[in-house]
Coordinates of C-alpha atoms and ligand atoms in Angstrom, one line a residue:
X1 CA 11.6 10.7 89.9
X2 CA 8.0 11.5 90.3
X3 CA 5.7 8.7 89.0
X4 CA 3.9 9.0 86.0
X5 CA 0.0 9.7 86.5
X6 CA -2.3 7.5 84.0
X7 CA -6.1 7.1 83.2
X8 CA -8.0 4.4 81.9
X9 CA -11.1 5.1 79.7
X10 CA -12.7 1.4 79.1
X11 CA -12.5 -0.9 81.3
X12 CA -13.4 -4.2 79.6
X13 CA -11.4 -7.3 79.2
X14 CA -7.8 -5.7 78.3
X15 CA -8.0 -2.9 80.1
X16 CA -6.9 -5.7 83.0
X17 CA -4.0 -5.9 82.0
X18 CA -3.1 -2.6 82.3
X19 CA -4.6 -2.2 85.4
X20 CA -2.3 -5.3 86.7
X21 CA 0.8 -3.1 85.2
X22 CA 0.2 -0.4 86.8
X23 CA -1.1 -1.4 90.3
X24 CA 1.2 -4.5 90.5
X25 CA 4.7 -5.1 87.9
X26 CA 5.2 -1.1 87.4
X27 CA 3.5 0.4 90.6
X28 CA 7.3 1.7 91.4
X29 CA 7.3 3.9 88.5
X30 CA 3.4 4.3 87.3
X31 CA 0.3 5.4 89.1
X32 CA -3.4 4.9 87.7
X33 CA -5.5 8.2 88.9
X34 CA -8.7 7.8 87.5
X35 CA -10.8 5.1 85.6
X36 CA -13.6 6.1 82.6
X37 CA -16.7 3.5 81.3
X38 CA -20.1 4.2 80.5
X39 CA -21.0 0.9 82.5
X40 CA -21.1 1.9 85.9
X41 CA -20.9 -1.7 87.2
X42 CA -17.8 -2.7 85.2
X43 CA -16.1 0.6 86.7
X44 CA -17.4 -0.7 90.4
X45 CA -15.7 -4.0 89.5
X46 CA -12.4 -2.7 88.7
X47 CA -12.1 -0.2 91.0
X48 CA -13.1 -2.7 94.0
X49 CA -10.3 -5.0 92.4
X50 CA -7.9 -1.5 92.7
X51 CA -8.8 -1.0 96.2
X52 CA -7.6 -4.7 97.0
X53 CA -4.3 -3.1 96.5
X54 CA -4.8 -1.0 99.2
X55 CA -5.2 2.2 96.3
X56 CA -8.6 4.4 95.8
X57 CA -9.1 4.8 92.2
X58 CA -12.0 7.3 91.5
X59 CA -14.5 6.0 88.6
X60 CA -16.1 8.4 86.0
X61 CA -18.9 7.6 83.5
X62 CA -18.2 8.4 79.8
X63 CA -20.1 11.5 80.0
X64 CA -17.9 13.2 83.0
X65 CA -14.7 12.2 80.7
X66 CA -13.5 15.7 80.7
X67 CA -14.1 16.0 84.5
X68 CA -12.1 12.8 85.4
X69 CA -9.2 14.3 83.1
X70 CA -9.7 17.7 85.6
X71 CA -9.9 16.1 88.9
X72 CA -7.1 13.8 88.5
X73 CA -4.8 15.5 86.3
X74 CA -3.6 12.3 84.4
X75 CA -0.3 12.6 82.2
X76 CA -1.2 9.5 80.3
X77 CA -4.9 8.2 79.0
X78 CA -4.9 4.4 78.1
X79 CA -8.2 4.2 75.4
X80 CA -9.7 0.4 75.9
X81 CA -13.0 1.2 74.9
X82 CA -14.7 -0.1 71.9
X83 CA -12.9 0.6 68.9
X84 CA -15.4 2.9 67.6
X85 CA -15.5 4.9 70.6
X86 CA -11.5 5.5 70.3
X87 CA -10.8 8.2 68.4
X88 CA -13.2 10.5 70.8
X89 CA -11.1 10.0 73.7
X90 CA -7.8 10.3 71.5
X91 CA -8.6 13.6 70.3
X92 CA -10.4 15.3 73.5
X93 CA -7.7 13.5 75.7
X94 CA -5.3 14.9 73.5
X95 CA -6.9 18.6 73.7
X96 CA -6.8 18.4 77.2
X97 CA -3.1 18.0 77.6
X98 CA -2.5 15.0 77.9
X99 CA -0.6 12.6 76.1
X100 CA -2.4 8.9 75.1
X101 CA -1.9 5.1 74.7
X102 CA -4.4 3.2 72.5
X103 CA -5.4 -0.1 71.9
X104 CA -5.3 -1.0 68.4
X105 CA -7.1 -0.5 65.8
X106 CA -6.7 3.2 66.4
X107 CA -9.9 3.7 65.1
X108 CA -12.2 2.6 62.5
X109 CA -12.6 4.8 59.5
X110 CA -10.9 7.3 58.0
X111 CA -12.6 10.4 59.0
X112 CA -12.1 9.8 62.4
X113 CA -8.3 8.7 61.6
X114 CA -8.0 12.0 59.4
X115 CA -9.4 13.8 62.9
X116 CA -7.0 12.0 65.0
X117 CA -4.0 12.5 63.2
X118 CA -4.6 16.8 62.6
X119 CA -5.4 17.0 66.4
X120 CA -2.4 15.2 67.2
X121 CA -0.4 17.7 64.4
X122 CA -2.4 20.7 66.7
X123 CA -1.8 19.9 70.2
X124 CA 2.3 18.0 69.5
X125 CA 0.8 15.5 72.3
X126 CA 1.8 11.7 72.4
X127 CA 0.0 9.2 71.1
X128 CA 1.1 5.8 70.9
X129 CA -0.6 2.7 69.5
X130 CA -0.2 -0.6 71.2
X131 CA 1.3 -2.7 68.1
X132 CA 1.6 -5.6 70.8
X133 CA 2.2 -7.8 67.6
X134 CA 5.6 -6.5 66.9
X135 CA 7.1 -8.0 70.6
X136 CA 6.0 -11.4 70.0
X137 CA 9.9 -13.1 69.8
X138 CA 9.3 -14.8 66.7
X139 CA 7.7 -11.8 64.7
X140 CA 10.7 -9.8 66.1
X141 CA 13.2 -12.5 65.0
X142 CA 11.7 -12.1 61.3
X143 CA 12.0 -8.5 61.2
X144 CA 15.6 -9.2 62.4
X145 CA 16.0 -11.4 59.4
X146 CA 14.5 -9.2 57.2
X147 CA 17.2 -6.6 58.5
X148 CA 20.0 -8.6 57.6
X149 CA 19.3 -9.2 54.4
X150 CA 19.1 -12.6 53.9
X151 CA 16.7 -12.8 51.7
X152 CA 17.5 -9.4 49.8
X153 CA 14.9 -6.8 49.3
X154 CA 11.6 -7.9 49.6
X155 CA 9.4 -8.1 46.9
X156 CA 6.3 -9.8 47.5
X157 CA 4.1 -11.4 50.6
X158 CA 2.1 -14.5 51.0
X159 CA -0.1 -13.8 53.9
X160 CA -2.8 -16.2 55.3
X161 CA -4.6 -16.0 58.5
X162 CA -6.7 -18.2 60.0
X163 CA -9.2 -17.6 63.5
X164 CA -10.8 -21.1 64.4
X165 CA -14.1 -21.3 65.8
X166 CA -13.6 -20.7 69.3
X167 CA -11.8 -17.4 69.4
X168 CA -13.0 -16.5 65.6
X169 CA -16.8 -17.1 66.3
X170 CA -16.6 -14.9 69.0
X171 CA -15.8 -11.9 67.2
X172 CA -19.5 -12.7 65.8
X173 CA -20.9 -12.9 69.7
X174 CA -20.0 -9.6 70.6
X175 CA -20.0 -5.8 69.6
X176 CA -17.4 -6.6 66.8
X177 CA -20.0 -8.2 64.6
X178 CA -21.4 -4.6 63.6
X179 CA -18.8 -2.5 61.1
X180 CA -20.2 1.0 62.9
X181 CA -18.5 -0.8 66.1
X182 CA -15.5 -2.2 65.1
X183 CA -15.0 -1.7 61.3
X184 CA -15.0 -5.5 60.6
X185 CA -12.3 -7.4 61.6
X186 CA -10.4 -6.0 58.0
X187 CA -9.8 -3.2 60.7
X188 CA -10.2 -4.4 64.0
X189 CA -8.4 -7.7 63.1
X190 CA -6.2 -7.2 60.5
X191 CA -4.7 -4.3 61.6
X192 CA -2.1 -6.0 63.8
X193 CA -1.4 -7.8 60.3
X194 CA -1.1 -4.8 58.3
X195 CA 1.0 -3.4 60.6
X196 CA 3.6 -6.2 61.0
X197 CA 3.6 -6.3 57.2
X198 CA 4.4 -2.6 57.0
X199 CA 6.8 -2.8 59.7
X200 CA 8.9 -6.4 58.7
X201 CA 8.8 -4.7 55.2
X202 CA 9.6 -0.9 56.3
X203 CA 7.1 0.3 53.9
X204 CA 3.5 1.7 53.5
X205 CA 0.8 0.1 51.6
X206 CA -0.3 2.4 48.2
X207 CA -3.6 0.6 46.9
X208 CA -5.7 -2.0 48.1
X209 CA -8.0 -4.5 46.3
X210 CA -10.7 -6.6 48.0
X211 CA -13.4 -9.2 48.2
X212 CA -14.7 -10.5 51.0
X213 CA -18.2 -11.9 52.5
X214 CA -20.6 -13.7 55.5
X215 CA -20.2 -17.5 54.4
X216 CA -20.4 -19.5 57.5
X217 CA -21.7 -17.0 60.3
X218 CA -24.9 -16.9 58.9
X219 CA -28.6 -17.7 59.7
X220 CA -28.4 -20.1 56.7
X221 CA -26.0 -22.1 58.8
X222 CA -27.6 -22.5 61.4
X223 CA -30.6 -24.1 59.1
X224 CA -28.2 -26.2 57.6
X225 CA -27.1 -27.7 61.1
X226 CA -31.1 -28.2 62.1
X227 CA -31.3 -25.6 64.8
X228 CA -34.6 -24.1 63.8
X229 CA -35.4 -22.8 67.1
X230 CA -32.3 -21.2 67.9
X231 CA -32.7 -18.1 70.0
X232 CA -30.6 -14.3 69.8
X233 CA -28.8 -15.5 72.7
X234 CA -26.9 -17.9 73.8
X235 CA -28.1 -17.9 78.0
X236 CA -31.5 -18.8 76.8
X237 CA -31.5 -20.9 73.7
X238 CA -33.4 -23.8 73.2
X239 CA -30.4 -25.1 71.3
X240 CA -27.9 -25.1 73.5
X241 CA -27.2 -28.8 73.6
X242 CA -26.7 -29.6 70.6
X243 CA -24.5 -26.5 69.1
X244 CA -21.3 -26.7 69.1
X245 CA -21.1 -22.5 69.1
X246 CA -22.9 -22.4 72.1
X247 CA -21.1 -20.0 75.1
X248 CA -22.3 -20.8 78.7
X249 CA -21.1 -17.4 80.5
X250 CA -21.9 -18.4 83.9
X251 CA -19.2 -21.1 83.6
X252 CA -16.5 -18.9 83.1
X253 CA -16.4 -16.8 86.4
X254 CA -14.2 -13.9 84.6
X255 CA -17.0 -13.7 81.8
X256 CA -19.5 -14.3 84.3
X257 CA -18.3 -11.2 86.2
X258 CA -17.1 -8.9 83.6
X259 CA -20.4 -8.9 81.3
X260 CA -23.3 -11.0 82.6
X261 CA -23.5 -9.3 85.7
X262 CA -23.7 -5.9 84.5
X263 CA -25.9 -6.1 81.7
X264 CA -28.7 -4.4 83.8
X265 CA -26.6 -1.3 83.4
X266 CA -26.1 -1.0 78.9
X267 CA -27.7 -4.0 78.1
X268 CA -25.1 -5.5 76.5
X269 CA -25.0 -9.3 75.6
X270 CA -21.4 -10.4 75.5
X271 CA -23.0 -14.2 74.2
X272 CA -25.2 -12.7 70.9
X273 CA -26.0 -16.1 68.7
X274 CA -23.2 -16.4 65.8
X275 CA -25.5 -16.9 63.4
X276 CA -28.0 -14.3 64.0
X277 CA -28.8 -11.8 60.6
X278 CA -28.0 -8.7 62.3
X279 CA -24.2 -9.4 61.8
X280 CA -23.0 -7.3 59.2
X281 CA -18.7 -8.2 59.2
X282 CA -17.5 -10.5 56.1
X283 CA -16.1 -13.9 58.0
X284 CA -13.8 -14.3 54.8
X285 CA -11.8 -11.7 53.0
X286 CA -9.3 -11.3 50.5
X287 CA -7.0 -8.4 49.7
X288 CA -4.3 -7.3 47.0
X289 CA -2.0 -4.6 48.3
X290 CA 0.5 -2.5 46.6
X291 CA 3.7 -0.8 48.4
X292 CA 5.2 2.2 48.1
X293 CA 8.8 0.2 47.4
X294 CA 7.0 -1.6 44.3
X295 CA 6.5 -5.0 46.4
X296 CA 2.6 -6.8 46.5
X297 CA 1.1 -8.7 49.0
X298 CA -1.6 -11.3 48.6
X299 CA -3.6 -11.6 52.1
X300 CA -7.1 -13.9 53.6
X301 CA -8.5 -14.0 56.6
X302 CA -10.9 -16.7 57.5
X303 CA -12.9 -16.7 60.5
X304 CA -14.2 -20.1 60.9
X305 CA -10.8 -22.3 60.2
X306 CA -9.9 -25.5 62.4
X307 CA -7.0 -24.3 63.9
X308 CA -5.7 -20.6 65.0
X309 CA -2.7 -19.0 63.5
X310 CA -1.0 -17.7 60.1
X311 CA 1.9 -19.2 57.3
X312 CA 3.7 -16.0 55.9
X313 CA 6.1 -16.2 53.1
X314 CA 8.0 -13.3 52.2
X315 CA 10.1 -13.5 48.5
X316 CA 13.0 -11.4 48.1
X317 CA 15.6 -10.7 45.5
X318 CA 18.3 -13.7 47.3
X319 CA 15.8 -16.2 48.3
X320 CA 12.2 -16.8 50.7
X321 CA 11.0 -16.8 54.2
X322 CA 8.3 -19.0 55.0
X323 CA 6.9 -18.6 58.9
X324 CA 4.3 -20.5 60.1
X325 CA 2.6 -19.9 63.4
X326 CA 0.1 -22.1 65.7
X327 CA -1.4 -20.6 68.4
X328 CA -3.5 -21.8 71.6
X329 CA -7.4 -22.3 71.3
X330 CA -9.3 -20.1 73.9
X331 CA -11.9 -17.1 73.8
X332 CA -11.5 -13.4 75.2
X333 CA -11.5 -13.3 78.9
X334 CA -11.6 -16.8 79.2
X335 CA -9.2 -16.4 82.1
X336 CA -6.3 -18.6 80.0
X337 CA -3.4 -16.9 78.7
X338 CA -4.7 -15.5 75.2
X339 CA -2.6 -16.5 72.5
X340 CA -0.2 -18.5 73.2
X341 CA 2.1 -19.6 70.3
X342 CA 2.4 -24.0 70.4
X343 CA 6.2 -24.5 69.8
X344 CA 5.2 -27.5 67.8
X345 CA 3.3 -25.9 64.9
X346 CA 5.5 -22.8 65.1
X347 CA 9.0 -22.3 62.7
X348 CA 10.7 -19.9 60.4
X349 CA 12.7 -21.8 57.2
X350 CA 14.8 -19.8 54.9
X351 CA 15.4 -20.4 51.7
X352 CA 18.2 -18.9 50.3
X353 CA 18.6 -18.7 46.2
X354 CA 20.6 -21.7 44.5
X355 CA 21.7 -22.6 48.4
X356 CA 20.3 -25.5 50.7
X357 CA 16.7 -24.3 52.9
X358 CA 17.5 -24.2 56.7
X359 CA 15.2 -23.8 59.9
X360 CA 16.1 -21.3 62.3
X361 CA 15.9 -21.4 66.4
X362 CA 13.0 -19.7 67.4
X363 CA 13.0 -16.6 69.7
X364 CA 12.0 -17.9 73.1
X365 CA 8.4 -16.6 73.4
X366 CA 6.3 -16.8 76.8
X367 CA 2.9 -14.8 77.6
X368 CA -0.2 -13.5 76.0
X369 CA -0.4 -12.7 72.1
X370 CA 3.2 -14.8 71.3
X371 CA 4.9 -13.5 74.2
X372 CA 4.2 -10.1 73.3
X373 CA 2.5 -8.5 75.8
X374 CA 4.6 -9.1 78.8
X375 CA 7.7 -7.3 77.0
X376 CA 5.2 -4.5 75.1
X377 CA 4.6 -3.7 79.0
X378 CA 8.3 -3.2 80.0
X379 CA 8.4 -0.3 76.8
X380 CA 5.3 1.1 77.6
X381 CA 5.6 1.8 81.8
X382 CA 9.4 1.3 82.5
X383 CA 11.8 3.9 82.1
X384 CA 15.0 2.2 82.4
X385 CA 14.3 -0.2 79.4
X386 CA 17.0 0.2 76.8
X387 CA 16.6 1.8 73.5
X388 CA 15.7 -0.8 70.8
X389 CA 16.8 -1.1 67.7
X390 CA 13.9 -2.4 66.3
X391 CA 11.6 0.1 66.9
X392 CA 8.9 -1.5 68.1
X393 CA 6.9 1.3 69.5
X394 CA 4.3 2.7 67.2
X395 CA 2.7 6.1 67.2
X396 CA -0.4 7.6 65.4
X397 CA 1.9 7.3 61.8
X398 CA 2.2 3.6 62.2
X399 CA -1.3 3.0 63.7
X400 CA -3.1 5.0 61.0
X401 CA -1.4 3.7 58.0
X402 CA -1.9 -0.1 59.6
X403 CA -5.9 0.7 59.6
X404 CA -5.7 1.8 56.1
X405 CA -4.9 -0.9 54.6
X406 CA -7.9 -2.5 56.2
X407 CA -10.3 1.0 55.6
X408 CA -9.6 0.9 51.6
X409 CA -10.6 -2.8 51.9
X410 CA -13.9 -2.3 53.5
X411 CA -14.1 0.8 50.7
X412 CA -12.6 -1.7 47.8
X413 CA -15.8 -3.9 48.7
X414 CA -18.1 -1.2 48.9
X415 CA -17.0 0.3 45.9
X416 CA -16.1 -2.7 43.8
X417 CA -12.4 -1.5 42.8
X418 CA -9.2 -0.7 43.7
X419 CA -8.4 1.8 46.4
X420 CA -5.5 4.3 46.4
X421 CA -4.8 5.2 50.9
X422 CA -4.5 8.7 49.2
X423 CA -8.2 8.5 48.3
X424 CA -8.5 8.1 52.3
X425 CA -6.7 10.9 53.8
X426 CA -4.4 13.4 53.7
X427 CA -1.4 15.0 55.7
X428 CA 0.0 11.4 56.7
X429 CA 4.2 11.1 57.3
X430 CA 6.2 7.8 56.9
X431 CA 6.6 5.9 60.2
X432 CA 10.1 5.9 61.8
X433 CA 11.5 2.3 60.8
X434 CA 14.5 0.9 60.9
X435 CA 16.8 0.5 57.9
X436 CA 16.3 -2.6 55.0
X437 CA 18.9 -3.6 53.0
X438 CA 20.0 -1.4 50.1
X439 CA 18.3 -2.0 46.7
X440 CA 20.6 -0.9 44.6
X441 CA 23.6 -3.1 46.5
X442 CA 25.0 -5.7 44.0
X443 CA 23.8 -9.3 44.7
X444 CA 26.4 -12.1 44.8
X445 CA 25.2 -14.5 41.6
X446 CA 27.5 -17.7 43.0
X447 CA 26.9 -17.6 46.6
X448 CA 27.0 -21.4 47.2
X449 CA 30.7 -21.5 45.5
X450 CA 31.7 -18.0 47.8
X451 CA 30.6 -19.3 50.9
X452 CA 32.4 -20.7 53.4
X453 CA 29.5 -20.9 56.3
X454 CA 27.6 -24.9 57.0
X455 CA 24.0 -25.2 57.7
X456 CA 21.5 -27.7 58.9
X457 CA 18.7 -28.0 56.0
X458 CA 15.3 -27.9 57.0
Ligands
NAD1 N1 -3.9 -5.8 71.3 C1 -4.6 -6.9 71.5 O1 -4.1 -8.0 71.4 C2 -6.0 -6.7 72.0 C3 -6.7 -7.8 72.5 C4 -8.0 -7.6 72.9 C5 -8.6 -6.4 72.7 N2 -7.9 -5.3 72.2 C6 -8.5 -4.0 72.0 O2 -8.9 -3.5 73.3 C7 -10.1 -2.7 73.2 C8 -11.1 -3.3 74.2 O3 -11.4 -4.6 73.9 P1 -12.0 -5.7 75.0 O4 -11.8 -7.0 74.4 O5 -11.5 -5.3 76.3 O6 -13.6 -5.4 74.8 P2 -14.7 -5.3 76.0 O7 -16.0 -5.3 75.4 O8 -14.3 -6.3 77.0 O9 -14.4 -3.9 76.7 C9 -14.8 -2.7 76.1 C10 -15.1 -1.7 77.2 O10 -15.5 -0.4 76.6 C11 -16.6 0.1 77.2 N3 -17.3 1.1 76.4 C12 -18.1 0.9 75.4 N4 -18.5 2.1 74.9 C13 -17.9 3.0 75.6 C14 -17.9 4.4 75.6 N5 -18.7 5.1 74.7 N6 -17.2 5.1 76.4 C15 -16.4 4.5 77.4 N7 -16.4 3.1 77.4 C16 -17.1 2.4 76.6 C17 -17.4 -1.1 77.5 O11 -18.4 -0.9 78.6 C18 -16.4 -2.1 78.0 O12 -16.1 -2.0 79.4 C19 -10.6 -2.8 71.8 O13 -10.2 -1.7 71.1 C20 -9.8 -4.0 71.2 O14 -9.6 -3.9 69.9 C21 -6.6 -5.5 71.8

């Protein structure tokens, strides 16, 4: 079989590690033609990197886009650009004939997700979204849960995310920390939350409430802690030594490598002070969503929390999940593992109606994001992986309807009510999910005295 010819437009931080995949794990089925950036030096990087391989990847600036897509005829683009920057690629990638993988969030507002989703109806081309959520073992494991029914039909979520103040406070460092870049991490976050919602739940969200706001990430802040002669950026501020936010990028080689060196070429500062007034993302938010099944889900998101992770609990019409999740501390191209769930401070406990609670064994999860990525790679670039029944791979339905959730948010906030996603776009069909028990199935009133099965309480 011939091997499948792929671009890369981006070429940042992730976009690694779909370089590695396809020059190293799926070389034997995948082949990567052509790589797109507007930095030139970040392209020179990557593609020296390439050639290391003993491959000669041709690099393209983001104005010759539609040449690389002519000269090396790619069946697949991989979009790893800024999130704002997506949805041009999508769509002209698209146009061109070719079919496209994207880094979540799809894209950022719903103009361009409305232009995304009628060029994708136009041209019939591909266009999956990289949900790398959905693969982590445990997450999986809950949808499986969820499947069986053990806690009936769902009816309402409890959903609470924290980002600590390594990983969080770097969202307020780097391009995300403007909306028009990255549409506030309601959409560049929380989308991989609103998707596993709509997913474990099989459902799409119908109106959203928010309120949200800058708290801690503020020049105010940084008064409060006595740095009055903090500087923009963190290379050259005369505070260095005493704040705890402070980012050295020459000590982390990959950091040092990837953004320092190549400023000279779009000025970008990949260590902007977390404090500074020119961030314009809320650092705590708050949402009320509706579903189309009649259940409701109360969310946060902090962004300045002592530890990293989530507790979800999910109420059904036979009992509760509650799943809590801890993850590793690091920041984005660090060079560790990014992550990483801790075993300790990770469970799932169900509590079943008039029964005893149990805990259940975990999913064995390994790897970046929960163990996600590695197996989100196997679906994405080998052909001989199995079909799976949880349907885990996510097109432009899933990503778009994941974003909105977190667009009527950033609207709620700027509007001051509740939003209805059919204020947002049009023309949008139900993901394919997989089946949830039956609502109108009759539910066993006595299930202690009809059950036969022992379990260890939690
Ligand atoms: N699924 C996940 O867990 C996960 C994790 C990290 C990042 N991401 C996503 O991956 C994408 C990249 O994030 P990152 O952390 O690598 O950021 P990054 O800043 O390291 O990389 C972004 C790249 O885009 C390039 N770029 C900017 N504007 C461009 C334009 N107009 N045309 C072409 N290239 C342009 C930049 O030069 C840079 O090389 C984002 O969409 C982000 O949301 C996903």
């Amino acid at each position: 079989m011939a091997k499948k010819r792929y671009a890369q437009v981006g070429v940042g931080d992730r976009s690694f590690m779909y370089s590695w995949a396809l020059t190293e794990r799926f070389c034997d089925h995948a082949e990567l033609v052509g790589l797109c950036d507007n930095n030139l030096g970040r392209l020179r990087t990557r593609a020296e990197w390439i050639a290391g391989h003993g491959l000669e990847v041709p690099i393209y600036l983001d104005t010759e886009f539609d040449r690389m897509i002519a000269e090396t005829k790619p069946d697949v683009v991989i979009v790893t650009s800024k999130d704002a920057t997506h949805d041009r690629y999508i769509c002209r990638a698209m146009e061109l004939g070719c079919d496209v993988i994207t880094e979540k969030p799809m894209t950022t507002d719903e103009h361009k997700c409305q232009r995304i989703l009628d060029t994708q109806k136009r041209t019939g081309r591909q266009c999956t979204v990289t949900f790398n959520y959905r693969y982590s073992p445990p997450r999986t494991q809950l949808k499986d849960l969820l499947m069986s029914g053990v806690i009936g039909n769902v009816v309402s979520v409890d959903f609470h995310w924290v980002l600590d103040t390594r990983h969080g406070a770097d969202y307020f460092r780097r391009w995300h920390r403007n909306k028009a870049n990255s549409g506030g991490l309601l959409v560049h976050k929380a989308t991989h939350h609103f998707d596993l919602v709509n997913w474990w739940l099989s459902d799409v969200p119908e109106s959203v409430f928010a309120l949200g706001a800058r708290n801690f990430y503020r020049p105010e802040t940084a008064e409060r802690y006595g740095f009055t002669r903090r500087s923009e950026r963190c290379l050259d501020c005369p505070e260095a030594d005493k704040c705890p936010f402070h980012l050295d990028l020459r000590a982390y080689p990959r950091l040092a490598e990837t953004y320092l060196k190549n400023e000279q070429y779009d000025g970008y500062f990949r260590d902007r002070c977390v404090f500074s007034g020119d961030i314009d993302i809320e650092d705590t938010m708050h949402l009320t969503v509706r579903y189309r099944s009649g259940a409701t889900m109360s969310y946060s998101l902090h962004a300045f929390s002592p530890w990293e992770g989530y507790t979800v609990a999910i109420t059904g019409t036979k009992g509760r999940i509650e799943h809590v999740a801890q993850e590793t501390v690091y920041i984005s191209g660090d060079g560790t593992v990014p992550g990483e769930l801790k075993p300790e401070g990770t469970h799932i406990r169900i509590f079943p109606h008039f029964c005893s609670p149990y805990e259940v064994e975990l999913w064995k999860a390994e790897g970046g994001h929960g163990g996600a990525d590695p197996v989100m790679l196997g679906v994405l670039f080998d052909p001989t992986t199995p079909a799976d029944k949880y349907l885990r791979a996510a097109d432009q339905r899933s990503g778009a309807w994941s974003i909105l959730t977190g667009i009527a948010g950033n609207r709620s906030l700027e509007w001051g009510r509740p939003v209805q996603i059919e204020e947002l776009v049009h023309g949008l069909e139900l993901p394919d999910y997989p089946p949830m028990p039956d609502p109108t199935e009759p539910i066993d009133p006595l299930p202690l005295k009809h059950s036969t099965a022992t379990r260890r309480s939690g």
